[in-house]
């Protein structure tokens, strides 16, 4: 199974590697033996769990007190097994996650195991080994990403590298910082500049870790007039730095992006580097586009990052390596300041952080690393080329020829399909849909991104919120393809799904206005405007309160709309009716999802209104019937009591005595017709049962009125579902006309021949004499009914002559 596949790779790498290297270390052999037994236990536990099919949360998974005598290895590994796979809903998703780890991922996991073992070596041997690992990894990364004469800092949190760089710059620019501390910063406040397109919360996290006030963080806006709207405005940055220098502040560091977190755009690093050199500032670069530095062809904008003072690389996501540290490459000449800032450490154990990356880089090799990054770039380029040929899709990429990140959104220039640019300019009154255009597109693109991620999970697309474009769909294979195993066919499948969703989006967007107008014109329906709902719209059936209090009216409203939703879902249609989102939606409403262009909006609204009226009338009928039944029961009790008193008077007092009454009834039987009452639910009245005893059958009574229904008997074509209209009405009409004409011709050909004078023939004209008089024909005289029509015409012509 899945755990068996994973443990097979682990055992092969852990236990075969020492034998291949002819290592005879007894401690390492003992460690391999213990790990082998642990993996075997995990496999056995996995088999038992699959055979027994235990529940998702077992009683033994609940935490308990720490046992004093301890637990054996089997129990501990069973707990690990439950924690690893107990919360998986489906076995397929678990298998999918384990398959994509790959052998290079197993090398990274092996590095963590070896690091724990290496840490127990003697100090001198540990120092030599860690120095070799650290120097090799730093050299490989600097050559791979074209960063000459650089040092490396390995860290778990990707923000920790920038934090250490800030401390290094503070130690460099403030010579007395080590002695005087914050007093030096108080006299000359440091300023850190970050782009407004940077990661959310990055500036606040830096200030909190450095102990600086938020006033030390300056957010630089992006371009608004020229250039990309996701690039830092260099001219505005220059003015901000000048203002800070004039006010006695110290420009310290600039954080630039080689691939913004949202759109993947790269700042103008060349101009920013010149500006930093002018004001003696440190330039730090981060972003996903730094991965392309390993390729043979690199764009000039990204290539300028090799001249920066430091950069942060996240190799784990780029290469699909689990649990490997991020790397910050930097250039600095004073090792004492690097040690004070925490970029270097004198503890050999700290240097073992690079061991998983050291193993993984050797396993992949230079060609393997370049091939993975190149494959991700080809995926984004393949998607970008396909998106250019799609209508209603707007892309936001920095370079049309090569863009590692592709951001796109659904966008229709004119919401009304009949609206032209001249008509849009001539309209001066803001339309409600057009005025809410941004919110509607955000909602639709949110739905589109969720649908694509659900239909093609291997693509790794997600939804991103951009400041100017709004909600967009992002495809960043450098961050996801190595982990998810994205291939070219996954990109093609993504494009096919997008092609299927575009007509649905355009049709729904165009029919929203028509649906709103139809609902507002329909009595009994209330249109609810919910811009966050990705669908045709939201409607509520308004309940006539008739003077009821608010609580009862609210319950009736909820009851009717819930029953209305149930009735609509029972219809055989392609529409989706729901109660709306779980959080933030309107109460007691019917939410209608996405639709296609062949939707008959008027029929849909009419069906909703008619079904709501039917439910309301049935509810009122039930309430009235309850009251009628209650009053009828009371009246029946009074009449039965009165009938018993009359029976006592007719029988006499003697017949009521037990013994005397029996003897008297035997000598003189009393004949009395049974009298009873029946309650007619239809008429709401009490009736006598005398006719029932006479006829020996219960009468049907008055015919009940028909139940109100939504009598929408619209003629449909074979196989046509409800709420669907024909897209080609003219063709359908011509086909129907031709069919009816052919039927008339067949009826004419099948007309019986003329009969002899002795035979009777009744024509349609003789069956309806009134219609014949209206058409101006004369009724034949009496006695000529049996004469054929042709003979009658001949006699009339001879008499006229």
Short mmCIF file of N, CA and C in Angstrom, two decimals, residues 1 212 226 231 389 491 621 639 687 707:
data_model
loop_
_atom_site.label_atom_id
_atom_site.label_comp_id
_atom_site.label_asym_id
_atom_site.label_seq_id
_atom_site.Cartn_x
_atom_site.Cartn_y
_atom_site.Cartn_z
N UNK A 1 0.85 -1.20 0.00
CA UNK A 1 0.00 0.00 0.00
C UNK A 1 0.88 1.23 0.00
N UNK A 212 11.17 47.47 16.53
CA UNK A 212 11.07 48.82 15.98
C UNK A 212 9.61 49.23 15.90
N UNK A 226 2.33 54.68 -15.62
CA UNK A 226 3.17 54.01 -16.60
C UNK A 226 3.73 52.73 -16.00
N UNK A 231 4.55 46.85 -10.08
CA UNK A 231 5.95 47.20 -9.88
C UNK A 231 6.05 48.44 -9.00
N UNK A 389 -6.07 32.80 -27.11
CA UNK A 389 -7.08 32.46 -28.11
C UNK A 389 -8.48 32.37 -27.52
N UNK A 491 -2.35 20.91 -18.07
CA UNK A 491 -2.60 22.26 -18.56
C UNK A 491 -3.65 22.24 -19.67
N UNK A 621 -55.05 26.41 3.69
CA UNK A 621 -56.12 25.41 3.72
C UNK A 621 -55.97 24.48 4.91
N UNK A 639 -74.47 17.38 19.38
CA UNK A 639 -75.58 16.71 18.69
C UNK A 639 -75.72 15.27 19.15
N UNK A 687 -73.08 15.91 8.85
CA UNK A 687 -74.18 15.33 8.08
C UNK A 687 -74.63 14.06 8.78
N UNK A 707 -56.82 21.03 -6.19
CA UNK A 707 -55.68 21.61 -5.49
C UNK A 707 -54.96 22.59 -6.39
#
